């Protein structure tokens, strides 16, 4: 899968599995802990993954 497609694909899977509210809660918690959604342009910490499961875990935990 292309790296540019992993983030939206994984975010969609996460929302289907855990719900939108859980996704938003995780994103908010991660942001408070220094995780950056958009650093410059459209890339941020969530774009550094090429594996869906690793990104899903990062969303859940905020830990690489």
XYZ file of C-alpha atoms in Angstrom:
64
model
C 0.000 0.000 0.000
C 1.280 3.474 -0.756
C 2.411 5.412 2.290
C 0.143 8.336 1.417
C -2.887 6.036 1.600
C -2.020 4.341 4.893
C -3.069 7.199 7.166
C -6.620 7.682 5.852
C -7.094 3.910 5.484
C -5.923 3.238 9.050
C -7.940 6.102 10.518
C -11.037 4.674 8.811
C -10.303 1.170 10.140
C -9.709 2.584 13.615
C -13.037 4.444 13.592
C -14.876 1.326 12.403
C -13.244 -0.817 15.088
C -13.292 1.563 18.079
C -15.693 4.327 17.050
C -15.221 7.956 16.067
C -15.276 9.207 19.647
C -12.389 6.919 20.649
C -10.405 8.077 17.603
C -10.928 11.734 18.499
C -10.089 11.070 22.149
C -6.840 9.339 21.158
C -5.888 12.115 18.749
C -6.552 14.747 21.413
C -4.567 12.859 24.063
C -1.697 12.266 21.652
C -1.629 15.954 20.683
C -1.459 16.962 24.364
C 1.514 14.583 24.649
C 3.351 16.181 21.732
C 2.257 14.071 18.758
C 1.897 16.345 15.719
C -0.852 15.667 13.162
C 0.419 18.243 10.633
C 3.960 19.467 10.948
C 4.604 21.157 7.599
C 1.983 20.942 4.896
C 0.043 17.731 5.364
C 2.732 15.525 6.930
C 3.087 14.830 10.625
C 3.851 12.035 13.079
C 1.024 9.850 11.774
C 2.585 9.871 8.295
C 5.812 8.137 9.368
C 4.317 4.634 9.094
C 4.178 2.032 6.351
C 2.384 -0.627 8.421
C -1.328 -0.390 9.279
C -1.022 -2.315 12.562
C 1.858 -0.140 13.773
C -0.065 3.025 12.976
C -3.197 1.658 14.664
C -1.148 0.952 17.793
C 0.423 4.428 17.627
C -3.038 6.013 17.524
C -4.058 3.945 20.550
C -0.948 4.506 22.646
C 0.827 7.576 21.265
C 4.044 5.555 21.560
C 6.216 4.443 18.629
